[in-house]
PDB file of N, CA and C in Angstrom:
ATOM      1  N   MET A   1      -7.547 -15.201   6.919  1.00  0.00           N
ATOM      2  CA  MET A   1      -7.523 -14.117   5.953  1.00  0.00           C
ATOM      3  C   MET A   1      -8.176 -14.629   4.661  1.00  0.00           C
ATOM      4  N   THR A   2      -9.048 -13.826   4.103  1.00  0.00           N
ATOM      5  CA  THR A   2      -9.701 -14.211   2.864  1.00  0.00           C
ATOM      6  C   THR A   2      -9.072 -13.458   1.708  1.00  0.00           C
ATOM      7  N   GLU A   3      -9.123 -14.060   0.553  1.00  0.00           N
ATOM      8  CA  GLU A   3      -8.565 -13.399  -0.621  1.00  0.00           C
ATOM      9  C   GLU A   3      -9.483 -12.267  -1.065  1.00  0.00           C
ATOM     10  N   THR A   4      -8.882 -11.239  -1.560  1.00  0.00           N
ATOM     11  CA  THR A   4      -9.662 -10.116  -2.050  1.00  0.00           C
ATOM     12  C   THR A   4     -10.347 -10.487  -3.365  1.00  0.00           C
ATOM     13  N   THR A   5     -11.544  -9.989  -3.539  1.00  0.00           N
ATOM     14  CA  THR A   5     -12.271 -10.249  -4.778  1.00  0.00           C
ATOM     15  C   THR A   5     -12.368  -8.981  -5.612  1.00  0.00           C
ATOM     16  N   HIS A   6     -11.755  -7.917  -5.138  1.00  0.00           N
ATOM     17  CA  HIS A   6     -11.819  -6.640  -5.832  1.00  0.00           C
ATOM     18  C   HIS A   6     -10.823  -6.615  -6.986  1.00  0.00           C
ATOM     19  N   GLN A   7     -11.209  -5.937  -8.057  1.00  0.00           N
ATOM     20  CA  GLN A   7     -10.285  -5.719  -9.171  1.00  0.00           C
ATOM     21  C   GLN A   7      -9.322  -4.611  -8.772  1.00  0.00           C
ATOM     22  N   ILE A   8      -8.033  -4.896  -8.861  1.00  0.00           N
ATOM     23  CA  ILE A   8      -7.022  -3.931  -8.455  1.00  0.00           C
ATOM     24  C   ILE A   8      -6.339  -3.369  -9.698  1.00  0.00           C
ATOM     25  N   ASP A   9      -6.281  -2.050  -9.779  1.00  0.00           N
ATOM     26  CA  ASP A   9      -5.527  -1.384 -10.838  1.00  0.00           C
ATOM     27  C   ASP A   9      -4.155  -1.021 -10.279  1.00  0.00           C
ATOM     28  N   TYR A  10      -3.151  -1.046 -11.141  1.00  0.00           N
ATOM     29  CA  TYR A  10      -1.778  -0.783 -10.722  1.00  0.00           C
ATOM     30  C   TYR A  10      -1.144   0.292 -11.582  1.00  0.00           C
ATOM     31  N   PHE A  11      -0.193   1.005 -10.968  1.00  0.00           N
ATOM     32  CA  PHE A  11       0.670   1.931 -11.686  1.00  0.00           C
ATOM     33  C   PHE A  11       2.055   1.306 -11.791  1.00  0.00           C
ATOM     34  N   THR A  12       2.686   1.478 -12.948  1.00  0.00           N
ATOM     35  CA  THR A  12       4.088   1.096 -13.098  1.00  0.00           C
ATOM     36  C   THR A  12       4.940   2.302 -12.693  1.00  0.00           C
ATOM     37  N   ILE A  13       6.232   2.095 -12.589  1.00  0.00           N
ATOM     38  CA  ILE A  13       7.137   3.211 -12.270  1.00  0.00           C
ATOM     39  C   ILE A  13       6.988   4.334 -13.316  1.00  0.00           C
ATOM     40  N   PRO A  14       7.009   4.018 -14.625  1.00  0.00           N
ATOM     41  CA  PRO A  14       6.822   5.104 -15.607  1.00  0.00           C
ATOM     42  C   PRO A  14       5.482   5.832 -15.450  1.00  0.00           C
ATOM     43  N   ASP A  15       4.419   5.115 -15.080  1.00  0.00           N
ATOM     44  CA  ASP A  15       3.122   5.770 -14.837  1.00  0.00           C
ATOM     45  C   ASP A  15       3.251   6.798 -13.718  1.00  0.00           C
ATOM     46  N   LEU A  16       3.928   6.401 -12.630  1.00  0.00           N
ATOM     47  CA  LEU A  16       4.071   7.293 -11.479  1.00  0.00           C
ATOM     48  C   LEU A  16       5.006   8.459 -11.772  1.00  0.00           C
ATOM     49  N   VAL A  17       6.026   8.226 -12.584  1.00  0.00           N
ATOM     50  CA  VAL A  17       6.915   9.312 -13.007  1.00  0.00           C
ATOM     51  C   VAL A  17       6.088  10.405 -13.683  1.00  0.00           C
ATOM     52  N   GLU A  18       5.207   9.989 -14.562  1.00  0.00           N
ATOM     53  CA  GLU A  18       4.356  10.943 -15.276  1.00  0.00           C
ATOM     54  C   GLU A  18       3.344  11.598 -14.334  1.00  0.00           C
ATOM     55  N   LEU A  19       2.705  10.803 -13.492  1.00  0.00           N
ATOM     56  CA  LEU A  19       1.678  11.323 -12.594  1.00  0.00           C
ATOM     57  C   LEU A  19       2.244  12.284 -11.553  1.00  0.00           C
ATOM     58  N   PHE A  20       3.381  11.924 -10.942  1.00  0.00           N
ATOM     59  CA  PHE A  20       3.982  12.737  -9.889  1.00  0.00           C
ATOM     60  C   PHE A  20       4.919  13.813 -10.432  1.00  0.00           C
ATOM     61  N   GLU A  21       5.250  13.720 -11.732  1.00  0.00           N
ATOM     62  CA  GLU A  21       6.161  14.661 -12.383  1.00  0.00           C
ATOM     63  C   GLU A  21       7.516  14.711 -11.683  1.00  0.00           C
ATOM     64  N   VAL A  22       8.063  13.527 -11.429  1.00  0.00           N
ATOM     65  CA  VAL A  22       9.392  13.378 -10.822  1.00  0.00           C
ATOM     66  C   VAL A  22      10.141  12.293 -11.587  1.00  0.00           C
ATOM     67  N   GLY A  23      11.404  12.120 -11.291  1.00  0.00           N
ATOM     68  CA  GLY A  23      12.194  11.096 -11.956  1.00  0.00           C
ATOM     69  C   GLY A  23      11.951   9.715 -11.365  1.00  0.00           C
ATOM     70  N   PRO A  24      12.359   8.667 -12.089  1.00  0.00           N
ATOM     71  CA  PRO A  24      12.164   7.306 -11.596  1.00  0.00           C
ATOM     72  C   PRO A  24      12.913   7.031 -10.292  1.00  0.00           C
ATOM     73  N   GLY A  25      14.047   7.709 -10.074  1.00  0.00           N
ATOM     74  CA  GLY A  25      14.786   7.538  -8.821  1.00  0.00           C
ATOM     75  C   GLY A  25      13.957   7.988  -7.621  1.00  0.00           C
ATOM     76  N   ARG A  26      13.200   9.063  -7.798  1.00  0.00           N
ATOM     77  CA  ARG A  26      12.332   9.565  -6.711  1.00  0.00           C
ATOM     78  C   ARG A  26      11.236   8.544  -6.398  1.00  0.00           C
ATOM     79  N   ILE A  27      10.676   7.925  -7.418  1.00  0.00           N
ATOM     80  CA  ILE A  27       9.626   6.918  -7.195  1.00  0.00           C
ATOM     81  C   ILE A  27      10.214   5.732  -6.440  1.00  0.00           C
ATOM     82  N   ARG A  28      11.397   5.297  -6.837  1.00  0.00           N
ATOM     83  CA  ARG A  28      12.038   4.174  -6.135  1.00  0.00           C
ATOM     84  C   ARG A  28      12.334   4.522  -4.677  1.00  0.00           C
ATOM     85  N   ARG A  29      12.741   5.777  -4.424  1.00  0.00           N
ATOM     86  CA  ARG A  29      12.981   6.206  -3.035  1.00  0.00           C
ATOM     87  C   ARG A  29      11.686   6.211  -2.232  1.00  0.00           C
ATOM     88  N   LEU A  30      10.586   6.632  -2.845  1.00  0.00           N
ATOM     89  CA  LEU A  30       9.289   6.605  -2.150  1.00  0.00           C
ATOM     90  C   LEU A  30       8.942   5.176  -1.726  1.00  0.00           C
ATOM     91  N   ILE A  31       9.275   4.213  -2.581  1.00  0.00           N
ATOM     92  CA  ILE A  31       9.026   2.805  -2.260  1.00  0.00           C
ATOM     93  C   ILE A  31       9.986   2.347  -1.160  1.00  0.00           C
ATOM     94  N   GLU A  32      11.261   2.665  -1.290  1.00  0.00           N
ATOM     95  CA  GLU A  32      12.259   2.280  -0.284  1.00  0.00           C
ATOM     96  C   GLU A  32      11.957   2.883   1.078  1.00  0.00           C
ATOM     97  N   GLN A  33      11.440   4.099   1.093  1.00  0.00           N
ATOM     98  CA  GLN A  33      11.153   4.803   2.347  1.00  0.00           C
ATOM     99  C   GLN A  33       9.763   4.481   2.897  1.00  0.00           C
ATOM    100  N   ARG A  34       9.082   3.550   2.267  1.00  0.00           N
ATOM    101  CA  ARG A  34       7.754   3.094   2.695  1.00  0.00           C
ATOM    102  C   ARG A  34       6.674   4.174   2.587  1.00  0.00           C
ATOM    103  N   GLU A  35       6.877   5.127   1.681  1.00  0.00           N
ATOM    104  CA  GLU A  35       5.810   6.089   1.371  1.00  0.00           C
ATOM    105  C   GLU A  35       4.805   5.418   0.439  1.00  0.00           C
ATOM    106  N   LEU A  36       5.307   4.466  -0.343  1.00  0.00           N
ATOM    107  CA  LEU A  36       4.519   3.640  -1.254  1.00  0.00           C
ATOM    108  C   LEU A  36       4.981   2.202  -1.078  1.00  0.00           C
ATOM    109  N   ALA A  37       4.185   1.260  -1.533  1.00  0.00           N
ATOM    110  CA  ALA A  37       4.589  -0.147  -1.554  1.00  0.00           C
ATOM    111  C   ALA A  37       4.313  -0.686  -2.947  1.00  0.00           C
ATOM    112  N   ALA A  38       5.162  -1.607  -3.366  1.00  0.00           N
ATOM    113  CA  ALA A  38       5.040  -2.163  -4.707  1.00  0.00           C
ATOM    114  C   ALA A  38       5.251  -3.665  -4.669  1.00  0.00           C
ATOM    115  N   VAL A  39       4.736  -4.328  -5.676  1.00  0.00           N
ATOM    116  CA  VAL A  39       4.939  -5.764  -5.857  1.00  0.00           C
ATOM    117  C   VAL A  39       5.360  -6.004  -7.302  1.00  0.00           C
ATOM    118  N   ARG A  40       6.046  -7.109  -7.512  1.00  0.00           N
ATOM    119  CA  ARG A  40       6.401  -7.487  -8.882  1.00  0.00           C
ATOM    120  C   ARG A  40       5.296  -8.364  -9.444  1.00  0.00           C
ATOM    121  N   ILE A  41       4.782  -7.958 -10.585  1.00  0.00           N
ATOM    122  CA  ILE A  41       3.763  -8.725 -11.291  1.00  0.00           C
ATOM    123  C   ILE A  41       4.301  -8.962 -12.688  1.00  0.00           C
ATOM    124  N   ASP A  42       4.479 -10.234 -13.042  1.00  0.00           N
ATOM    125  CA  ASP A  42       5.073 -10.600 -14.328  1.00  0.00           C
ATOM    126  C   ASP A  42       6.401  -9.874 -14.538  1.00  0.00           C
ATOM    127  N   GLY A  43       7.185  -9.758 -13.467  1.00  0.00           N
ATOM    128  CA  GLY A  43       8.509  -9.151 -13.537  1.00  0.00           C
ATOM    129  C   GLY A  43       8.542  -7.639 -13.512  1.00  0.00           C
ATOM    130  N   VAL A  44       7.372  -6.999 -13.470  1.00  0.00           N
ATOM    131  CA  VAL A  44       7.293  -5.539 -13.500  1.00  0.00           C
ATOM    132  C   VAL A  44       6.891  -5.031 -12.117  1.00  0.00           C
ATOM    133  N   LEU A  45       7.639  -4.057 -11.602  1.00  0.00           N
ATOM    134  CA  LEU A  45       7.319  -3.465 -10.310  1.00  0.00           C
ATOM    135  C   LEU A  45       6.085  -2.578 -10.462  1.00  0.00           C
ATOM    136  N   LYS A  46       5.052  -2.856  -9.640  1.00  0.00           N
ATOM    137  CA  LYS A  46       3.790  -2.123  -9.753  1.00  0.00           C
ATOM    138  C   LYS A  46       3.294  -1.692  -8.384  1.00  0.00           C
ATOM    139  N   VAL A  47       2.676  -0.515  -8.349  1.00  0.00           N
ATOM    140  CA  VAL A  47       2.095   0.049  -7.137  1.00  0.00           C
ATOM    141  C   VAL A  47       0.575   0.039  -7.301  1.00  0.00           C
ATOM    142  N   PRO A  48      -0.157  -0.536  -6.337  1.00  0.00           N
ATOM    143  CA  PRO A  48      -1.616  -0.485  -6.443  1.00  0.00           C
ATOM    144  C   PRO A  48      -2.104   0.962  -6.543  1.00  0.00           C
ATOM    145  N   ALA A  49      -3.006   1.215  -7.462  1.00  0.00           N
ATOM    146  CA  ALA A  49      -3.511   2.571  -7.688  1.00  0.00           C
ATOM    147  C   ALA A  49      -4.180   3.141  -6.435  1.00  0.00           C
ATOM    148  N   VAL A  50      -4.753   2.295  -5.594  1.00  0.00           N
ATOM    149  CA  VAL A  50      -5.414   2.781  -4.372  1.00  0.00           C
ATOM    150  C   VAL A  50      -4.421   3.314  -3.343  1.00  0.00           C
ATOM    151  N   PHE A  51      -3.112   3.135  -3.585  1.00  0.00           N
ATOM    152  CA  PHE A  51      -2.083   3.670  -2.698  1.00  0.00           C
ATOM    153  C   PHE A  51      -1.737   5.113  -3.053  1.00  0.00           C
ATOM    154  N   VAL A  52      -2.386   5.638  -4.094  1.00  0.00           N
ATOM    155  CA  VAL A  52      -2.120   6.985  -4.595  1.00  0.00           C
ATOM    156  C   VAL A  52      -3.392   7.813  -4.466  1.00  0.00           C
ATOM    157  N   GLN A  53      -3.223   9.062  -4.034  1.00  0.00           N
ATOM    158  CA  GLN A  53      -4.358   9.983  -3.971  1.00  0.00           C
ATOM    159  C   GLN A  53      -3.962  11.244  -4.717  1.00  0.00           C
ATOM    160  N   GLY A  54      -4.675  11.529  -5.782  1.00  0.00           N
ATOM    161  CA  GLY A  54      -4.309  12.664  -6.627  1.00  0.00           C
ATOM    162  C   GLY A  54      -2.992  12.375  -7.312  1.00  0.00           C
ATOM    163  N   ASN A  55      -2.015  13.242  -7.090  1.00  0.00           N
ATOM    164  CA  ASN A  55      -0.705  13.030  -7.710  1.00  0.00           C
ATOM    165  C   ASN A  55       0.383  12.845  -6.647  1.00  0.00           C
ATOM    166  N   GLU A  56       0.040  12.121  -5.569  1.00  0.00           N
ATOM    167  CA  GLU A  56       1.007  11.824  -4.514  1.00  0.00           C
ATOM    168  C   GLU A  56       0.597  10.549  -3.776  1.00  0.00           C
ATOM    169  N   PRO A  57       1.526   9.982  -3.000  1.00  0.00           N
ATOM    170  CA  PRO A  57       1.171   8.796  -2.215  1.00  0.00           C
ATOM    171  C   PRO A  57       0.070   9.127  -1.202  1.00  0.00           C
ATOM    172  N   LEU A  58      -0.797   8.185  -0.943  1.00  0.00           N
ATOM    173  CA  LEU A  58      -1.825   8.331   0.087  1.00  0.00           C
ATOM    174  C   LEU A  58      -1.112   8.621   1.411  1.00  0.00           C
ATOM    175  N   SER A  59      -1.427   9.734   2.037  1.00  0.00           N
ATOM    176  CA  SER A  59      -0.650  10.209   3.185  1.00  0.00           C
ATOM    177  C   SER A  59      -0.635   9.238   4.370  1.00  0.00           C
ATOM    178  N   VAL A  60      -1.713   8.530   4.613  1.00  0.00           N
ATOM    179  CA  VAL A  60      -1.777   7.625   5.777  1.00  0.00           C
ATOM    180  C   VAL A  60      -1.105   6.280   5.515  1.00  0.00           C
ATOM    181  N   LEU A  61      -0.641   6.062   4.297  1.00  0.00           N
ATOM    182  CA  LEU A  61      -0.040   4.779   3.954  1.00  0.00           C
ATOM    183  C   LEU A  61       1.313   4.577   4.642  1.00  0.00           C
ATOM    184  N   HIS A  62       2.125   5.617   4.705  1.00  0.00           N
ATOM    185  CA  HIS A  62       3.486   5.514   5.238  1.00  0.00           C
ATOM    186  C   HIS A  62       3.514   4.911   6.648  1.00  0.00           C
ATOM    187  N   GLY A  63       2.782   5.487   7.566  1.00  0.00           N
ATOM    188  CA  GLY A  63       2.770   4.987   8.938  1.00  0.00           C
ATOM    189  C   GLY A  63       2.269   3.561   9.031  1.00  0.00           C
ATOM    190  N   THR A  64       1.288   3.243   8.226  1.00  0.00           N
ATOM    191  CA  THR A  64       0.736   1.886   8.236  1.00  0.00           C
ATOM    192  C   THR A  64       1.756   0.896   7.696  1.00  0.00           C
ATOM    193  N   LEU A  65       2.471   1.265   6.644  1.00  0.00           N
ATOM    194  CA  LEU A  65       3.517   0.385   6.113  1.00  0.00           C
ATOM    195  C   LEU A  65       4.626   0.170   7.139  1.00  0.00           C
ATOM    196  N   LEU A  66       4.951   1.200   7.907  1.00  0.00           N
ATOM    197  CA  LEU A  66       5.961   1.047   8.953  1.00  0.00           C
ATOM    198  C   LEU A  66       5.485   0.101  10.051  1.00  0.00           C
ATOM    199  N   VAL A  67       4.223   0.200  10.434  1.00  0.00           N
ATOM    200  CA  VAL A  67       3.658  -0.717  11.434  1.00  0.00           C
ATOM    201  C   VAL A  67       3.736  -2.154  10.921  1.00  0.00           C
ATOM    202  N   LEU A  68       3.373  -2.359   9.661  1.00  0.00           N
ATOM    203  CA  LEU A  68       3.425  -3.710   9.081  1.00  0.00           C
ATOM    204  C   LEU A  68       4.860  -4.219   9.009  1.00  0.00           C
ATOM    205  N   GLU A  69       5.785  -3.345   8.644  1.00  0.00           N
ATOM    206  CA  GLU A  69       7.194  -3.732   8.608  1.00  0.00           C
ATOM    207  C   GLU A  69       7.667  -4.137  10.011  1.00  0.00           C
ATOM    208  N   ASP A  70       7.292  -3.354  11.015  1.00  0.00           N
ATOM    209  CA  ASP A  70       7.636  -3.682  12.399  1.00  0.00           C
ATOM    210  C   ASP A  70       7.016  -5.004  12.841  1.00  0.00           C
ATOM    211  N   ALA A  71       5.876  -5.345  12.263  1.00  0.00           N
ATOM    212  CA  ALA A  71       5.191  -6.598  12.588  1.00  0.00           C
ATOM    213  C   ALA A  71       5.809  -7.786  11.861  1.00  0.00           C
ATOM    214  N   GLY A  72       6.815  -7.527  11.005  1.00  0.00           N
ATOM    215  CA  GLY A  72       7.510  -8.610  10.318  1.00  0.00           C
ATOM    216  C   GLY A  72       7.054  -8.885   8.901  1.00  0.00           C
ATOM    217  N   PHE A  73       6.215  -8.019   8.359  1.00  0.00           N
ATOM    218  CA  PHE A  73       5.706  -8.218   7.005  1.00  0.00           C
ATOM    219  C   PHE A  73       6.742  -7.813   5.964  1.00  0.00           C
ATOM    220  N   THR A  74       6.876  -8.608   4.921  1.00  0.00           N
ATOM    221  CA  THR A  74       7.647  -8.197   3.759  1.00  0.00           C
ATOM    222  C   THR A  74       6.794  -7.201   2.971  1.00  0.00           C
ATOM    223  N   SER A  75       7.381  -6.554   2.001  1.00  0.00           N
ATOM    224  CA  SER A  75       6.616  -5.617   1.169  1.00  0.00           C
ATOM    225  C   SER A  75       5.452  -6.333   0.473  1.00  0.00           C
ATOM    226  N   ASP A  76       5.716  -7.512  -0.091  1.00  0.00           N
ATOM    227  CA  ASP A  76       4.649  -8.264  -0.759  1.00  0.00           C
ATOM    228  C   ASP A  76       3.528  -8.627   0.208  1.00  0.00           C
ATOM    229  N   GLU A  77       3.904  -9.065   1.412  1.00  0.00           N
ATOM    230  CA  GLU A  77       2.895  -9.433   2.410  1.00  0.00           C
ATOM    231  C   GLU A  77       2.084  -8.219   2.849  1.00  0.00           C
ATOM    232  N   ALA A  78       2.749  -7.073   2.989  1.00  0.00           N
ATOM    233  CA  ALA A  78       2.053  -5.847   3.385  1.00  0.00           C
ATOM    234  C   ALA A  78       1.046  -5.433   2.318  1.00  0.00           C
ATOM    235  N   VAL A  79       1.446  -5.469   1.053  1.00  0.00           N
ATOM    236  CA  VAL A  79       0.534  -5.116  -0.031  1.00  0.00           C
ATOM    237  C   VAL A  79      -0.652  -6.066  -0.029  1.00  0.00           C
ATOM    238  N   ASN A  80      -0.384  -7.358   0.089  1.00  0.00           N
ATOM    239  CA  ASN A  80      -1.468  -8.338   0.108  1.00  0.00           C
ATOM    240  C   ASN A  80      -2.428  -8.073   1.271  1.00  0.00           C
ATOM    241  N   TRP A  81      -1.876  -7.815   2.455  1.00  0.00           N
ATOM    242  CA  TRP A  81      -2.723  -7.567   3.624  1.00  0.00           C
ATOM    243  C   TRP A  81      -3.582  -6.325   3.412  1.00  0.00           C
ATOM    244  N   LEU A  82      -2.990  -5.264   2.893  1.00  0.00           N
ATOM    245  CA  LEU A  82      -3.727  -4.018   2.682  1.00  0.00           C
ATOM    246  C   LEU A  82      -4.870  -4.170   1.683  1.00  0.00           C
ATOM    247  N   LEU A  83      -4.695  -5.050   0.710  1.00  0.00           N
ATOM    248  CA  LEU A  83      -5.696  -5.200  -0.351  1.00  0.00           C
ATOM    249  C   LEU A  83      -6.736  -6.287  -0.073  1.00  0.00           C
ATOM    250  N   THR A  84      -6.521  -7.090   0.965  1.00  0.00           N
ATOM    251  CA  THR A  84      -7.392  -8.225   1.252  1.00  0.00           C
ATOM    252  C   THR A  84      -8.443  -7.845   2.285  1.00  0.00           C
ATOM    253  N   ASP A  85      -9.682  -8.242   2.034  1.00  0.00           N
ATOM    254  CA  ASP A  85     -10.754  -7.969   2.990  1.00  0.00           C
ATOM    255  C   ASP A  85     -10.390  -8.534   4.361  1.00  0.00           C
ATOM    256  N   ASN A  86     -10.691  -7.766   5.387  1.00  0.00           N
ATOM    257  CA  ASN A  86     -10.351  -8.123   6.762  1.00  0.00           C
ATOM    258  C   ASN A  86     -11.642  -8.194   7.575  1.00  0.00           C
ATOM    259  N   GLU A  87     -11.850  -9.307   8.263  1.00  0.00           N
ATOM    260  CA  GLU A  87     -13.090  -9.498   9.026  1.00  0.00           C
ATOM    261  C   GLU A  87     -13.271  -8.440  10.102  1.00  0.00           C
ATOM    262  N   VAL A  88     -12.207  -8.100  10.801  1.00  0.00           N
ATOM    263  CA  VAL A  88     -12.297  -7.126  11.894  1.00  0.00           C
ATOM    264  C   VAL A  88     -12.718  -5.758  11.364  1.00  0.00           C
ATOM    265  N   LEU A  89     -12.152  -5.372  10.237  1.00  0.00           N
ATOM    266  CA  LEU A  89     -12.433  -4.057   9.654  1.00  0.00           C
ATOM    267  C   LEU A  89     -13.713  -4.045   8.827  1.00  0.00           C
ATOM    268  N   GLY A  90     -14.144  -5.206   8.359  1.00  0.00           N
ATOM    269  CA  GLY A  90     -15.338  -5.281   7.525  1.00  0.00           C
ATOM    270  C   GLY A  90     -15.111  -4.825   6.098  1.00  0.00           C
ATOM    271  N   THR A  91     -13.869  -4.611   5.728  1.00  0.00           N
ATOM    272  CA  THR A  91     -13.475  -4.192   4.385  1.00  0.00           C
ATOM    273  C   THR A  91     -11.969  -4.421   4.279  1.00  0.00           C
ATOM    274  N   SER A  92     -11.385  -4.044   3.165  1.00  0.00           N
ATOM    275  CA  SER A  92      -9.928  -4.155   3.067  1.00  0.00           C
ATOM    276  C   SER A  92      -9.289  -3.027   3.874  1.00  0.00           C
ATOM    277  N   PRO A  93      -8.123  -3.271   4.454  1.00  0.00           N
ATOM    278  CA  PRO A  93      -7.451  -2.208   5.208  1.00  0.00           C
ATOM    279  C   PRO A  93      -7.225  -0.935   4.390  1.00  0.00           C
ATOM    280  N   ILE A  94      -6.895  -1.066   3.113  1.00  0.00           N
ATOM    281  CA  ILE A  94      -6.650   0.142   2.318  1.00  0.00           C
ATOM    282  C   ILE A  94      -7.931   0.960   2.169  1.00  0.00           C
ATOM    283  N   GLU A  95      -9.063   0.293   2.013  1.00  0.00           N
ATOM    284  CA  GLU A  95     -10.325   1.036   1.916  1.00  0.00           C
ATOM    285  C   GLU A  95     -10.655   1.702   3.242  1.00  0.00           C
ATOM    286  N   ALA A  96     -10.367   1.016   4.349  1.00  0.00           N
ATOM    287  CA  ALA A  96     -10.581   1.619   5.668  1.00  0.00           C
ATOM    288  C   ALA A  96      -9.681   2.847   5.833  1.00  0.00           C
ATOM    289  N   LEU A  97      -8.427   2.756   5.387  1.00  0.00           N
ATOM    290  CA  LEU A  97      -7.527   3.911   5.456  1.00  0.00           C
ATOM    291  C   LEU A  97      -8.064   5.074   4.640  1.00  0.00           C
ATOM    292  N   ARG A  98      -8.550   4.762   3.451  1.00  0.00           N
ATOM    293  CA  ARG A  98      -9.030   5.813   2.550  1.00  0.00           C
ATOM    294  C   ARG A  98     -10.287   6.494   3.086  1.00  0.00           C
ATOM    295  N   THR A  99     -10.977   5.842   4.030  1.00  0.00           N
ATOM    296  CA  THR A  99     -12.189   6.434   4.608  1.00  0.00           C
ATOM    297  C   THR A  99     -11.939   6.980   6.016  1.00  0.00           C
ATOM    298  N   GLY A 100     -10.664   7.192   6.370  1.00  0.00           N
ATOM    299  CA  GLY A 100     -10.346   7.859   7.624  1.00  0.00           C
ATOM    300  C   GLY A 100     -10.232   6.979   8.859  1.00  0.00           C
ATOM    301  N   ARG A 101     -10.071   5.683   8.680  1.00  0.00           N
ATOM    302  CA  ARG A 101     -10.015   4.763   9.820  1.00  0.00           C
ATOM    303  C   ARG A 101      -8.576   4.333  10.136  1.00  0.00           C
ATOM    304  N   LYS A 102      -7.641   5.272  10.054  1.00  0.00           N
ATOM    305  CA  LYS A 102      -6.219   4.993  10.229  1.00  0.00           C
ATOM    306  C   LYS A 102      -5.913   4.303  11.555  1.00  0.00           C
ATOM    307  N   THR A 103      -6.414   4.819  12.655  1.00  0.00           N
ATOM    308  CA  THR A 103      -6.102   4.271  13.980  1.00  0.00           C
ATOM    309  C   THR A 103      -6.563   2.824  14.088  1.00  0.00           C
ATOM    310  N   GLU A 104      -7.761   2.554  13.609  1.00  0.00           N
ATOM    311  CA  GLU A 104      -8.306   1.197  13.657  1.00  0.00           C
ATOM    312  C   GLU A 104      -7.471   0.234  12.811  1.00  0.00           C
ATOM    313  N   VAL A 105      -7.090   0.660  11.624  1.00  0.00           N
ATOM    314  CA  VAL A 105      -6.279  -0.181  10.738  1.00  0.00           C
ATOM    315  C   VAL A 105      -4.934  -0.483  11.392  1.00  0.00           C
ATOM    316  N   ARG A 106      -4.304   0.529  11.943  1.00  0.00           N
ATOM    317  CA  ARG A 106      -2.986   0.320  12.549  1.00  0.00           C
ATOM    318  C   ARG A 106      -3.086  -0.550  13.800  1.00  0.00           C
ATOM    319  N   ARG A 107      -4.174  -0.445  14.542  1.00  0.00           N
ATOM    320  CA  ARG A 107      -4.371  -1.300  15.720  1.00  0.00           C
ATOM    321  C   ARG A 107      -4.450  -2.774  15.275  1.00  0.00           C
ATOM    322  N   VAL A 108      -5.211  -3.029  14.214  1.00  0.00           N
ATOM    323  CA  VAL A 108      -5.305  -4.406  13.690  1.00  0.00           C
ATOM    324  C   VAL A 108      -3.947  -4.866  13.192  1.00  0.00           C
ATOM    325  N   ALA A 109      -3.229  -3.996  12.488  1.00  0.00           N
ATOM    326  CA  ALA A 109      -1.898  -4.361  11.964  1.00  0.00           C
ATOM    327  C   ALA A 109      -0.937  -4.695  13.106  1.00  0.00           C
ATOM    328  N   MET A 110      -0.974  -3.908  14.187  1.00  0.00           N
ATOM    329  CA  MET A 110      -0.075  -4.160  15.324  1.00  0.00           C
ATOM    330  C   MET A 110      -0.362  -5.505  15.978  1.00  0.00           C
ATOM    331  N   SER A 111      -1.610  -5.932  15.931  1.00  0.00           N
ATOM    332  CA  SER A 111      -1.969  -7.200  16.559  1.00  0.00           C
ATOM    333  C   SER A 111      -1.437  -8.402  15.786  1.00  0.00           C
ATOM    334  N   LEU A 112      -0.921  -8.157  14.581  1.00  0.00           N
ATOM    335  CA  LEU A 112      -0.450  -9.249  13.714  1.00  0.00           C
ATOM    336  C   LEU A 112       1.034  -9.542  13.856  1.00  0.00           C
ATOM    337  N   ALA A 113       1.727  -8.825  14.728  1.00  0.00           N
ATOM    338  CA  ALA A 113       3.174  -8.996  14.879  1.00  0.00           C
ATOM    339  C   ALA A 113       3.514 -10.463  15.127  1.00  0.00           C
ATOM    340  N   PHE A 114       4.517 -10.935  14.388  1.00  0.00           N
ATOM    341  CA  PHE A 114       4.940 -12.327  14.603  1.00  0.00           C
ATOM    342  C   PHE A 114       6.324 -12.424  15.120  1.00  0.00           C
TER     343      PHE A 114
END
């Protein structure tokens, strides 16, 4: 696995509260239910901006996060995998998801089960 060289923008919980027009509890539930994934950066919980489309979670993210969870990935590992360029996909998994390659991304994710 190679490290990503892309600049990643992140949303904080308050950013998502404003964007989604819901309370912070709803944002935390979206993370707990694997509709979104977040990592702690400098002690602050942040969601990669590429995990959001418009004013809602990227719809294909949920199933992919569940596949990664089933494969044994922690939330941090799943976020890292999604953002890191993948040789098989020829791009990062999140970019492949955003361009309609859900089945291919999930097939690669399933092959990573440990």
